[in-house]
Coordinates of C-alpha atoms in Angstrom, one line a residue:
Chain A
M8 CA 31.9 -29.1 188.3
T9 CA 34.3 -26.0 187.6
A10 CA 32.8 -23.0 190.0
L11 CA 33.8 -19.4 190.0
L12 CA 34.0 -18.4 194.1
A13 CA 33.7 -14.1 194.1
P14 CA 33.9 -12.0 197.0
G15 CA 30.7 -10.6 199.0
G16 CA 32.6 -8.1 201.5
T17 CA 28.6 -6.1 202.1
T18 CA 25.9 -7.5 200.4
E19 CA 25.9 -5.2 197.9
M20 CA 28.9 -7.0 196.5
A21 CA 27.7 -10.0 196.9
F22 CA 24.5 -9.5 194.7
A23 CA 26.5 -8.0 192.3
A24 CA 28.7 -11.0 192.1
I25 CA 25.9 -13.6 192.0
D26 CA 23.8 -11.0 189.2
E27 CA 27.3 -11.7 187.2
G28 CA 27.5 -15.0 186.9
A29 CA 29.9 -15.8 190.3
D30 CA 28.9 -19.9 191.7
I31 CA 29.3 -19.0 194.9
I32 CA 29.7 -16.5 197.2
Y33 CA 31.8 -16.2 200.2
V34 CA 30.8 -14.2 203.0
G35 CA 32.4 -13.2 206.5
P36 CA 30.5 -12.8 209.9
L37 CA 32.1 -9.8 211.9
G38 CA 34.9 -10.7 213.7
W39 CA 35.4 -14.3 212.2
S40 CA 36.8 -13.9 209.3
R41 CA 39.5 -12.1 209.6
R42 CA 38.6 -8.9 207.7
P43 CA 38.4 -5.3 209.2
Y44 CA 34.9 -4.9 209.7
E45 CA 33.8 -2.8 206.5
S46 CA 34.7 -6.3 204.7
E47 CA 33.2 -8.1 207.0
M48 CA 29.0 -8.9 207.2
T49 CA 26.4 -8.8 210.3
D50 CA 24.3 -12.2 210.5
D51 CA 21.6 -10.7 208.9
D52 CA 23.2 -9.4 206.1
I53 CA 24.9 -13.3 205.5
R54 CA 21.5 -14.3 205.7
A55 CA 20.2 -12.1 203.2
V56 CA 23.3 -12.5 201.3
I57 CA 22.2 -16.6 201.5
D58 CA 18.6 -16.3 200.6
Y59 CA 19.6 -14.6 197.2
A60 CA 21.7 -16.7 196.0
G61 CA 19.6 -19.9 196.7
S62 CA 17.1 -17.8 195.1
R63 CA 19.0 -18.0 192.2
G64 CA 20.4 -21.8 192.0
K65 CA 24.1 -20.2 193.5
Q66 CA 25.3 -20.9 196.4
V67 CA 26.8 -19.4 199.7
R68 CA 30.0 -20.4 201.7
V69 CA 30.6 -18.9 204.4
V70 CA 34.6 -18.0 205.8
L71 CA 35.1 -18.4 210.0
N72 CA 39.0 -18.5 208.9
T73 CA 39.8 -17.1 211.9
F74 CA 42.0 -19.3 214.4
P75 CA 39.3 -18.9 217.3
S76 CA 40.2 -19.0 220.9
P77 CA 40.3 -21.9 223.1
F78 CA 37.4 -19.7 224.9
E79 CA 34.9 -18.8 222.5
M80 CA 35.1 -22.3 220.8
D81 CA 30.9 -22.2 221.7
G82 CA 30.8 -19.1 220.2
F83 CA 31.9 -20.4 216.6
L84 CA 29.6 -23.4 216.5
E85 CA 27.1 -21.9 217.3
K86 CA 27.4 -19.6 214.7
V87 CA 28.1 -22.6 212.5
R88 CA 24.7 -24.4 213.6
R89 CA 23.1 -20.7 212.3
F90 CA 24.2 -20.2 208.9
D91 CA 24.3 -24.1 208.3
A92 CA 20.0 -23.6 209.2
W93 CA 19.6 -20.8 206.8
G94 CA 21.1 -22.3 204.1
A95 CA 24.9 -22.1 203.7
S96 CA 26.1 -24.5 202.0
G97 CA 29.3 -25.1 203.4
F98 CA 32.1 -22.5 205.4
I99 CA 36.1 -21.8 204.7
V100 CA 38.1 -22.3 208.1
T101 CA 41.8 -22.1 209.1
D102 CA 41.9 -24.5 212.8
P103 CA 42.2 -27.7 211.8
G104 CA 40.5 -28.8 215.6
A105 CA 37.9 -26.2 214.4
L106 CA 37.5 -28.2 211.3
A107 CA 37.1 -31.8 212.8
L108 CA 34.3 -30.4 215.0
I109 CA 32.3 -29.0 212.2
R110 CA 32.4 -32.6 210.5
R111 CA 31.4 -34.5 213.0
M112 CA 28.8 -32.0 213.7
L113 CA 27.6 -31.6 210.0
P114 CA 29.1 -34.2 208.1
Q115 CA 27.2 -33.0 204.7
T116 CA 28.3 -29.5 204.8
L117 CA 31.2 -28.6 202.4
L118 CA 34.3 -27.6 203.7
H119 CA 37.3 -25.5 202.7
V120 CA 40.8 -25.4 204.2
S121 CA 41.8 -21.3 203.7
I122 CA 44.6 -20.3 202.4
G123 CA 45.3 -19.6 206.1
S124 CA 46.0 -22.7 207.0
G125 CA 49.5 -22.3 205.7
V126 CA 50.1 -25.1 203.6
T127 CA 53.2 -25.7 201.9
N128 CA 53.1 -28.9 200.5
A129 CA 50.7 -32.1 199.0
W130 CA 51.2 -34.2 202.0
D131 CA 48.9 -30.9 203.7
G132 CA 46.4 -31.9 201.6
R133 CA 45.9 -35.5 202.7
F134 CA 46.1 -34.8 206.6
Y135 CA 43.2 -32.4 205.8
R136 CA 41.3 -34.7 203.7
A137 CA 42.1 -37.2 206.8
L138 CA 40.1 -34.6 209.1
G139 CA 37.3 -34.6 206.2
A140 CA 37.8 -31.2 204.9
D141 CA 35.9 -31.6 201.4
V142 CA 38.5 -28.7 199.7
I143 CA 42.0 -26.7 200.1
I144 CA 42.7 -23.6 198.6
L145 CA 46.4 -23.8 197.3
P146 CA 48.9 -21.6 198.2
Y147 CA 50.2 -18.7 195.9
R148 CA 53.6 -20.1 194.9
W149 CA 52.3 -23.3 194.0
G150 CA 52.3 -24.0 189.7
E151 CA 51.1 -27.1 187.1
E152 CA 53.4 -29.0 188.8
E153 CA 52.8 -28.6 192.9
V154 CA 48.9 -29.2 191.3
V155 CA 49.9 -32.4 189.8
G156 CA 51.2 -33.4 193.0
A157 CA 48.2 -32.4 195.5
R158 CA 45.8 -34.4 192.3
E159 CA 48.6 -37.7 193.4
A160 CA 48.4 -37.3 197.0
S161 CA 45.0 -37.7 197.6
D162 CA 41.5 -36.9 196.0
I163 CA 40.7 -33.3 198.3
G164 CA 39.3 -31.3 196.1
L165 CA 41.3 -28.5 195.1
E166 CA 40.9 -24.0 194.3
V167 CA 42.7 -21.6 192.8
F168 CA 43.2 -17.9 193.9
L169 CA 42.7 -16.0 190.7
F170 CA 46.5 -14.6 190.6
E171 CA 49.2 -15.6 189.1
T172 CA 52.3 -18.1 190.5
V173 CA 54.6 -16.2 192.3
Q174 CA 57.8 -17.4 194.1
T175 CA 59.2 -14.5 195.8
G176 CA 59.1 -12.5 198.6
K177 CA 57.6 -12.8 202.1
I178 CA 54.4 -14.8 201.4
C179 CA 53.4 -16.4 203.9
P180 CA 49.3 -16.8 204.8
G181 CA 49.3 -18.5 208.0
K182 CA 52.7 -18.2 208.8
C183 CA 53.3 -14.8 210.3
I184 CA 52.0 -12.9 212.9
M185 CA 53.9 -9.1 212.2
S186 CA 51.1 -7.3 212.3
S187 CA 50.0 -8.3 215.7
Y188 CA 53.2 -7.9 216.8
L189 CA 54.3 -4.9 216.3
K190 CA 50.8 -3.1 216.9
F191 CA 46.9 -4.5 216.9
R192 CA 43.5 -2.2 218.3
D193 CA 42.0 -3.7 221.4
W194 CA 39.3 -5.0 220.8
H195 CA 35.3 -3.6 221.4
Q196 CA 32.8 -5.6 222.9
I197 CA 30.8 -7.2 218.8
E198 CA 29.2 -9.9 218.2
G199 CA 29.4 -11.8 221.8
K200 CA 32.7 -11.3 221.3
D201 CA 34.4 -9.3 224.5
Y202 CA 37.8 -10.3 225.1
F203 CA 41.8 -10.3 224.0
H204 CA 42.2 -11.6 220.2
G205 CA 45.5 -10.1 219.6
S206 CA 45.3 -9.9 215.7
A207 CA 43.4 -10.7 212.2
N208 CA 44.5 -14.3 212.5
R209 CA 41.9 -14.3 215.8
G210 CA 39.5 -11.7 214.8
A211 CA 40.7 -8.5 215.9
K212 CA 39.9 -5.1 213.7
E213 CA 42.8 -5.8 211.2
C214 CA 45.9 -6.8 209.8
Y215 CA 47.8 -3.8 208.7
R216 CA 49.8 -5.9 205.6
V217 CA 52.9 -4.5 207.1
C218 CA 54.2 -6.6 204.2
Q219 CA 53.6 -4.7 202.0
T220 CA 54.6 -1.1 203.0
E221 CA 58.4 0.2 202.6
W222 CA 61.0 -1.2 205.1
D223 CA 64.7 -0.6 205.4
F224 CA 66.6 -4.1 205.1
G225 CA 70.4 -4.7 205.1
A226 CA 73.3 -6.0 207.4
G227 CA 74.9 -3.8 209.9
G228 CA 77.7 -1.5 208.4
E229 CA 75.7 -2.0 204.2
A230 CA 73.6 1.1 203.3
P231 CA 70.3 -0.3 204.0
M232 CA 67.7 -0.5 201.0
A233 CA 64.3 0.1 200.7
L234 CA 61.8 -2.5 199.9
K235 CA 58.7 -4.1 199.9
L236 CA 58.4 -7.2 201.7
R237 CA 56.4 -9.0 199.0
R238 CA 55.7 -7.9 195.4
D239 CA 52.0 -7.4 194.5
A240 CA 50.1 -10.2 193.4
R241 CA 49.3 -10.4 189.2
L242 CA 45.4 -11.6 188.5
M243 CA 45.7 -14.4 186.7
L244 CA 45.0 -15.1 183.2
E245 CA 47.4 -17.7 180.5
Q246 CA 47.5 -19.8 184.2
L247 CA 44.0 -21.1 183.7
P248 CA 43.3 -23.6 181.2
R249 CA 46.2 -25.8 182.0
F250 CA 44.2 -25.5 185.9
V251 CA 40.8 -26.1 184.5
E252 CA 42.8 -29.2 183.0
L253 CA 44.8 -30.5 186.2
G254 CA 40.9 -30.7 187.0
V255 CA 40.9 -27.6 189.6
E256 CA 37.4 -27.5 191.4
C257 CA 37.3 -23.4 192.5
F258 CA 39.1 -20.4 191.2
K259 CA 38.6 -18.0 193.6
L260 CA 39.0 -14.0 193.0
S261 CA 39.7 -12.2 196.5
G262 CA 39.0 -8.9 196.9
R263 CA 36.2 -8.4 199.8
E264 CA 37.7 -5.0 200.6
R265 CA 37.9 -3.9 197.2
P266 CA 35.1 -1.6 195.6
T267 CA 31.7 -3.8 194.2
A268 CA 32.1 -2.0 191.0
M269 CA 35.8 -3.4 190.7
I270 CA 33.8 -6.9 191.4
R271 CA 31.3 -6.5 189.2
D272 CA 33.8 -6.4 186.4
L273 CA 35.8 -9.0 187.2
V274 CA 33.3 -11.1 188.2
R275 CA 31.6 -10.3 184.3
F276 CA 35.4 -11.1 183.5
Y277 CA 36.1 -14.3 184.3
R278 CA 32.5 -15.9 183.7
K279 CA 33.2 -15.0 180.4
V280 CA 37.0 -16.8 180.3
L281 CA 35.8 -19.8 182.2
D282 CA 33.0 -20.4 180.0
G283 CA 35.0 -19.7 176.8
I284 CA 37.6 -22.7 177.9
L285 CA 34.7 -25.0 179.1
S286 CA 33.2 -24.9 176.4
G287 CA 36.3 -24.9 174.6
E288 CA 35.2 -22.0 171.7
A289 CA 37.9 -19.7 173.6
R290 CA 40.7 -21.2 175.0
D291 CA 43.3 -18.6 173.8
M292 CA 43.9 -16.4 176.4
A293 CA 45.6 -13.4 174.3
L294 CA 42.0 -12.7 173.0
H295 CA 41.4 -11.1 176.7
A296 CA 45.6 -10.0 177.2
D297 CA 43.7 -5.6 176.4
E298 CA 40.9 -6.3 178.9
L299 CA 43.1 -7.9 181.5
A300 CA 45.8 -5.3 181.6
G301 CA 42.9 -2.2 182.6
L302 CA 41.9 -4.7 185.0
R303 CA 45.2 -5.5 186.3
L304 CA 46.0 -1.8 186.9
R305 CA 42.6 -1.4 188.7
W306 CA 43.3 -3.6 191.0
I307 CA 46.6 -2.9 191.8
T308 CA 45.6 1.2 192.4
E309 CA 42.8 -0.1 194.8
K310 CA 45.1 -2.4 196.8
R311 CA 48.2 0.0 197.2
K312 CA 44.8 3.2 197.7
R313 CA 44.1 0.3 200.6
V314 CA 47.1 -0.7 202.4
D315 CA 48.3 3.3 202.8
A316 CA 44.2 3.3 204.7
L317 CA 45.2 0.5 206.9
M318 CA 48.6 1.8 207.3
T319 CA 47.2 5.2 208.1
R320 CA 45.0 3.6 210.7
A321 CA 48.5 1.7 212.0
D322 CA 50.3 4.8 212.6
G323 CA 47.3 6.7 214.3
Y324 CA 46.8 4.2 216.5
Q325 CA 48.8 4.6 219.4
G326 CA 47.1 2.2 222.1
D327 CA 50.3 -0.1 222.2
T328 CA 52.6 1.8 221.2
S329 CA 54.1 2.5 225.2
W330 CA 56.0 0.3 227.0
A331 CA 57.8 0.0 230.2
S332 CA 61.4 0.2 230.9
P333 CA 62.5 -3.7 232.2
V334 CA 65.5 -1.9 233.7
Chain B
M25 CA 60.9 -30.7 238.3
F26 CA 61.5 -29.3 235.0
E27 CA 62.8 -28.9 231.5
L28 CA 64.8 -26.2 230.1
S29 CA 65.8 -26.1 226.3
T30 CA 67.3 -24.1 223.8
N31 CA 67.7 -24.7 220.3
V32 CA 71.2 -25.6 217.9
A33 CA 71.7 -26.0 214.5
T34 CA 74.9 -27.5 213.6
P35 CA 77.9 -29.8 214.8
K36 CA 80.0 -27.0 215.5
Q37 CA 77.6 -25.4 217.3
L38 CA 77.1 -28.5 219.1
R39 CA 80.9 -28.7 219.9
N40 CA 82.0 -25.1 220.8
G41 CA 78.2 -23.6 222.9
D42 CA 78.5 -24.3 226.7
F43 CA 74.9 -25.7 226.9
S44 CA 75.5 -26.7 231.1
A45 CA 72.2 -25.0 232.1
Y46 CA 70.2 -26.9 229.6
D47 CA 68.0 -30.9 229.9
A48 CA 67.0 -31.1 226.1
L49 CA 68.0 -30.0 223.2
Y50 CA 66.1 -29.2 220.0
L51 CA 68.4 -29.9 217.4
G52 CA 68.3 -28.2 213.7
D53 CA 67.0 -25.0 212.2
F54 CA 63.8 -25.7 210.5
S55 CA 63.5 -22.4 208.4
C56 CA 66.6 -23.1 205.8
A57 CA 67.0 -26.6 204.7
E58 CA 70.5 -25.1 203.1
Y59 CA 72.0 -23.2 206.4
P60 CA 74.9 -25.5 206.2
N61 CA 75.9 -28.7 208.4
N62 CA 72.2 -27.9 209.3
F63 CA 70.8 -31.0 211.0
S64 CA 67.2 -31.5 210.1
S65 CA 68.9 -31.6 206.4
H66 CA 72.2 -33.8 207.5
P67 CA 71.2 -37.1 208.2
E68 CA 75.0 -38.3 208.2
F69 CA 75.5 -36.2 211.7
L70 CA 72.4 -37.4 213.5
A71 CA 73.9 -40.3 214.7
E72 CA 76.6 -38.6 216.5
A73 CA 74.7 -35.7 217.6
V74 CA 72.2 -37.3 219.3
E75 CA 75.0 -39.8 221.1
T76 CA 77.1 -36.4 222.4
V77 CA 73.4 -34.9 223.8
K78 CA 72.1 -37.8 225.3
G79 CA 75.6 -38.7 226.8
Q80 CA 75.3 -35.2 228.5
G81 CA 72.3 -36.9 231.1
K82 CA 69.6 -34.3 228.8
K83 CA 67.4 -34.9 226.1
C84 CA 67.7 -35.4 222.5
Y85 CA 64.5 -33.8 220.4
L86 CA 65.5 -33.7 215.9
R87 CA 63.7 -30.4 214.3
L88 CA 61.8 -31.5 210.4
Y89 CA 61.7 -29.0 208.3
A90 CA 59.2 -26.5 208.8
V91 CA 57.7 -26.0 205.6
P92 CA 58.6 -28.5 203.3
S93 CA 57.2 -27.9 199.6
N94 CA 56.5 -31.2 197.2
H95 CA 60.3 -31.4 196.0
D96 CA 62.0 -30.9 199.8
L97 CA 59.8 -34.0 201.1
P98 CA 61.8 -37.3 199.8
W99 CA 64.9 -35.6 201.5
V100 CA 62.3 -35.1 204.8
R101 CA 61.6 -39.1 204.3
K102 CA 64.9 -39.5 204.3
V103 CA 65.8 -37.5 207.5
I104 CA 63.5 -39.2 209.0
E105 CA 64.5 -42.6 208.4
T106 CA 67.7 -42.0 209.5
A107 CA 66.6 -40.5 212.9
L108 CA 63.9 -43.5 213.4
T109 CA 66.9 -45.7 214.0
L110 CA 68.5 -43.6 216.1
P111 CA 67.2 -42.5 220.1
F112 CA 65.6 -39.5 219.7
D113 CA 63.3 -38.5 222.2
A114 CA 61.0 -36.2 220.3
F115 CA 60.8 -35.1 216.2
E116 CA 59.4 -31.5 216.5
V117 CA 57.5 -30.7 213.9
H118 CA 55.8 -27.8 211.9
N119 CA 53.8 -29.2 208.8
L120 CA 51.2 -31.7 209.3
G121 CA 51.4 -33.0 205.6
L122 CA 54.3 -34.2 207.8
L123 CA 52.4 -35.2 210.6
Q124 CA 50.5 -37.4 208.3
M125 CA 53.9 -38.6 207.0
L126 CA 55.4 -40.2 210.2
R127 CA 51.3 -41.6 210.4
E128 CA 52.1 -43.4 207.6
M129 CA 55.6 -44.4 208.6
G130 CA 54.6 -46.1 211.5
S131 CA 56.9 -44.3 213.5
N132 CA 56.4 -44.7 217.3
T133 CA 58.8 -41.8 218.3
P134 CA 56.8 -38.8 220.2
V135 CA 56.2 -35.6 218.6
H136 CA 56.3 -32.1 219.5
L137 CA 54.3 -29.7 217.2
G138 CA 56.7 -26.8 216.2
V139 CA 55.6 -22.9 216.9
F140 CA 55.2 -22.8 212.8
G141 CA 52.4 -25.3 213.9
N142 CA 49.9 -23.3 214.3
L143 CA 48.6 -24.3 217.3
Y144 CA 45.7 -22.0 218.8
T145 CA 43.3 -24.2 220.2
D146 CA 43.0 -27.3 222.8
A147 CA 40.5 -29.0 219.7
T148 CA 43.7 -29.0 217.8
A149 CA 45.5 -30.5 220.8
R150 CA 43.0 -33.0 220.5
V151 CA 43.3 -33.4 216.8
V152 CA 47.5 -33.5 217.1
K153 CA 47.4 -35.6 219.7
D154 CA 46.4 -38.7 217.4
Y155 CA 49.1 -38.0 215.5
G156 CA 51.8 -38.9 218.2
V157 CA 52.1 -35.4 219.5
T158 CA 52.4 -34.8 223.3
R159 CA 54.0 -31.6 223.4
V160 CA 52.7 -28.0 221.8
Y161 CA 54.5 -24.8 221.3
P162 CA 51.0 -22.8 221.0
N163 CA 51.5 -19.8 218.6
P164 CA 53.1 -17.0 220.3
E165 CA 49.4 -14.8 219.7
L166 CA 48.3 -16.6 222.4
S167 CA 48.1 -15.2 225.7
L168 CA 49.2 -17.6 228.7
K169 CA 46.1 -18.2 229.8
E170 CA 45.1 -19.9 227.0
A171 CA 48.6 -21.7 226.7
I172 CA 47.6 -23.0 230.6
Y173 CA 43.5 -23.1 229.0
I174 CA 44.8 -26.0 226.8
R175 CA 47.5 -27.5 228.8
D176 CA 44.4 -28.0 231.8
H177 CA 42.4 -29.1 228.5
T178 CA 43.9 -31.6 226.8
P179 CA 46.9 -35.2 227.5
V180 CA 49.5 -32.7 225.7
E181 CA 51.9 -30.8 227.5
V182 CA 52.4 -27.0 226.8
L183 CA 56.4 -25.1 225.8
V184 CA 56.7 -22.5 227.1
P185 CA 59.5 -20.0 225.5
V186 CA 61.3 -17.7 227.7
H187 CA 63.3 -16.1 225.9
G188 CA 64.3 -15.6 223.0
K189 CA 63.3 -13.7 219.8
I190 CA 59.9 -14.7 218.8
P191 CA 59.0 -16.2 215.0
L192 CA 57.2 -13.8 213.5
V193 CA 57.2 -15.7 209.9
I194 CA 58.5 -18.0 207.8
S195 CA 58.9 -18.6 203.8
E196 CA 59.7 -20.9 201.7
T197 CA 62.8 -19.0 200.3
C198 CA 65.2 -16.7 201.5
F199 CA 64.6 -13.0 201.2
I200 CA 68.5 -12.2 201.9
L201 CA 69.9 -14.3 199.1
E202 CA 66.7 -12.5 197.3
H203 CA 68.4 -8.7 197.8
S204 CA 71.4 -9.9 198.1
S205 CA 73.8 -8.2 195.8
K206 CA 76.8 -10.8 196.6
A207 CA 75.0 -13.9 195.5
A208 CA 76.1 -15.0 191.8
D209 CA 73.1 -16.6 189.7
G210 CA 70.9 -16.8 192.8
K211 CA 73.5 -19.3 195.0
C212 CA 73.9 -19.0 198.6
T213 CA 77.0 -17.6 199.7
F214 CA 75.8 -17.6 203.3
S215 CA 74.6 -14.0 203.8
C216 CA 72.5 -14.7 206.5
A217 CA 76.0 -15.2 209.1
Q218 CA 75.1 -11.4 209.1
D219 CA 72.6 -9.7 211.5
H220 CA 70.1 -8.6 209.5
W221 CA 67.4 -6.1 210.1
L222 CA 64.2 -5.0 208.5
T223 CA 63.4 -1.2 209.7
R224 CA 60.6 1.2 209.6
T225 CA 61.3 4.2 211.2
K226 CA 58.0 6.1 211.1
G227 CA 56.4 3.4 213.2
D228 CA 59.5 2.4 215.4
W229 CA 59.2 -1.1 213.7
S230 CA 62.5 -3.4 214.1
L231 CA 62.4 -6.8 212.5
K232 CA 65.5 -9.3 212.9
D233 CA 65.3 -11.4 209.4
T234 CA 67.6 -14.6 209.0
G235 CA 66.8 -15.3 205.4
R236 CA 63.3 -17.5 205.4
M237 CA 62.3 -16.7 209.3
T238 CA 61.7 -12.8 210.5
L239 CA 61.7 -12.7 214.2
S240 CA 60.7 -10.1 216.7
G241 CA 63.6 -7.0 217.1
S242 CA 62.9 -7.1 221.2
D243 CA 63.7 -10.3 222.9
L244 CA 60.7 -12.0 224.6
C245 CA 61.4 -12.0 228.6
M246 CA 59.9 -13.2 230.7
L247 CA 62.6 -13.2 233.4
E248 CA 59.8 -11.6 236.0
H249 CA 57.9 -14.2 235.5
V250 CA 59.2 -17.1 236.5
D251 CA 57.5 -17.6 239.8
E252 CA 54.1 -17.0 238.3
L253 CA 54.8 -19.8 235.1
A254 CA 56.4 -22.0 238.4
A255 CA 53.0 -21.5 240.4
A256 CA 50.7 -22.3 237.5
G257 CA 52.3 -26.1 237.5
L258 CA 54.3 -25.1 233.2
N259 CA 56.8 -27.0 233.7
A260 CA 58.6 -27.3 230.2
F261 CA 60.5 -23.9 229.1
Y262 CA 62.4 -22.8 226.0
V263 CA 65.0 -20.3 225.5
Q264 CA 64.9 -19.0 221.7
S265 CA 68.6 -18.7 220.1
H266 CA 68.3 -19.3 216.7
G267 CA 70.4 -16.8 215.2
E268 CA 72.5 -15.6 218.6
S269 CA 75.9 -16.2 219.7
A270 CA 77.1 -19.1 221.5
E271 CA 77.1 -16.9 224.0
Y272 CA 73.9 -15.7 224.2
A273 CA 72.4 -19.6 225.0
A274 CA 74.6 -19.9 227.3
Q275 CA 74.6 -16.7 229.5
V276 CA 70.4 -17.1 228.6
G277 CA 70.2 -20.3 229.9
E278 CA 72.6 -19.6 233.1
I279 CA 70.3 -17.4 234.0
Y280 CA 66.8 -19.1 233.9
R281 CA 68.5 -22.0 235.4
E282 CA 69.0 -20.2 238.6
A283 CA 65.9 -18.3 238.8
F284 CA 63.3 -21.3 237.9
T285 CA 65.8 -23.9 240.6
R286 CA 64.7 -21.1 243.4
A287 CA 61.0 -20.3 242.1
F288 CA 60.4 -24.3 242.0
A289 CA 62.2 -24.8 245.4
G290 CA 59.6 -22.4 246.7
Q291 CA 62.6 -19.8 247.7
P292 CA 61.9 -15.8 247.1
P293 CA 62.3 -13.9 244.2
G294 CA 65.2 -11.7 244.3
D295 CA 65.7 -8.7 242.8
P296 CA 66.2 -9.5 238.9
A297 CA 67.7 -5.9 238.1
A298 CA 70.9 -7.8 238.1
R299 CA 69.5 -10.6 235.7
L300 CA 67.7 -8.5 233.4
E301 CA 70.2 -5.7 232.8
A302 CA 72.5 -8.2 231.6
L303 CA 69.6 -10.4 229.5
N304 CA 68.9 -6.3 228.2
G305 CA 72.5 -6.2 226.9
L306 CA 72.2 -8.9 224.9
A307 CA 69.5 -7.8 223.5
K308 CA 70.1 -6.0 220.4
M309 CA 66.5 -3.9 220.5
G310 CA 65.3 -4.6 223.9
L311 CA 62.9 -7.0 225.6
C312 CA 59.1 -7.5 225.4
N313 CA 56.7 -10.1 226.9
G314 CA 55.2 -11.1 223.2
Y315 CA 51.8 -12.0 223.9
Y316 CA 51.6 -13.4 227.7
F317 CA 49.6 -10.1 228.8
E318 CA 47.0 -9.5 225.8
S319 CA 49.2 -6.5 224.0
A320 CA 51.4 -6.4 221.2
G321 CA 54.3 -8.3 220.9
R322 CA 56.5 -6.7 221.3
R323 CA 55.5 -4.4 224.6
Y324 CA 56.8 -5.2 227.7
V325 CA 54.7 -5.1 230.4
G326 CA 56.9 -6.1 233.4
R327 CA 56.0 -7.6 236.8
A328 CA 52.0 -7.3 238.1

């Protein structure tokens, strides 16, 4: 089966994505899914989404993709048990140890390896398959050749983000702790978590997207150049038919932090495109080019707004900017 | 009693450096396979290097490339095949696919999980232990309390970086090359030999960039906490000297060798001011304590 995964940053967004034809909705509980609070959900909200999706024959994956502290593993597994009992069909996980524990606890649940795991080659898929994972999300840098390689290396399911393959810049999910080195907000007790976490990787409030703001870069003695550490990702279109042909099972729309209206339109668009490819009736992607151009523009505009908002937060938060001089 | 280690990327660095303060050396630059004569990608240099290091009475570990893409796997396998014939004390592995490969190759050489292996939990330490991992370099975001917890609740040893820039990001592509005006046809001209910095005035932010790896601007410094580390029973310490001069590795090693020797002998701590001054002089952007004391990585917390 080829599935369209869509984000549920809020219940409103999740319901809209289900109504527009997403097969699977992914949602993250507060403090456990690498997103700011406004894009995560309370447990009650997640239950409501599970019920709504179930009544319409759709599935929900719960994103538990922080690297938990060794001290909070019991709480992490308690969340897993709860969402499984409520009918979540699977989980998106980053920590290999946590993944192995969930597999032992719930032999039937579906486990996706999160992009935050930092996969770089097909043998990573082989490792995670041996650990009990069902699906691995492929890095942004991978194209067709790598998809073929992953297929040959193991029988793990493949999932791709609906972004074009990118080759340059610092695109390093799972291999980056820049944001927390520079600054992070203290954790306030919520959802049973009451101690230090340090970064979005670990469930703190937010990654400040420092890679997407402007920096000066250069060697000593040279005039520095102003640049971002990565370029904006572009929504995928032309590569889609080939990825379907190669047996990619899941196509994932990013965007828990985007406005609901945009996610609604994107789900509608990709539902139409995927259905056309799968039925064989509309395999020419040029048919959709104009519509996609408008969506790409909206995507970039909203993304930049979001990055600006996060950087403003980072600039405004002064809690960790002073430090003692050792000498 | 304790082990103090650092890294050496090439035969030239091994020949010219003074590593007398160190008990063990990690050979290779795990971040860039193209780095000239990098041990991690040049199996032809390994036999002589391991003989040299072991001849000095030190342990010798080989670093494997941290972010191998599919097209890198064949040459990495060749490096492993050569290394398996040599008396390395361990391989440092950052990539879980390579961990799987080593297992399927039947390797019995102990494995150290590297900094980009994303070791955050005791649960993961137990998973990788089954792949031959005997030592882990926890993700730098872990606090000292968490690192000690993992040491206490798993059968693996924990490596504690005590000085040097903190590895923050690793990428499969070279950022310096991508933005170099000197690069002809995208070919590497080894511009990373010059120090490159990322700076952002508004946030007072500085990071060092070595092309495929971004490091903290400030140098992690745990000199004021040596006694605390020894008292906690930690005993594997590391000086991160990637991208630094030979003098840096030698001087920092000497300072920590003296400090740990004293701490493990139970002698009282002296005034660290002069040694901190020396370490501060070696750091271009000051000192920090990383995440050990539960704050943003660039803070310097100082002695409790």
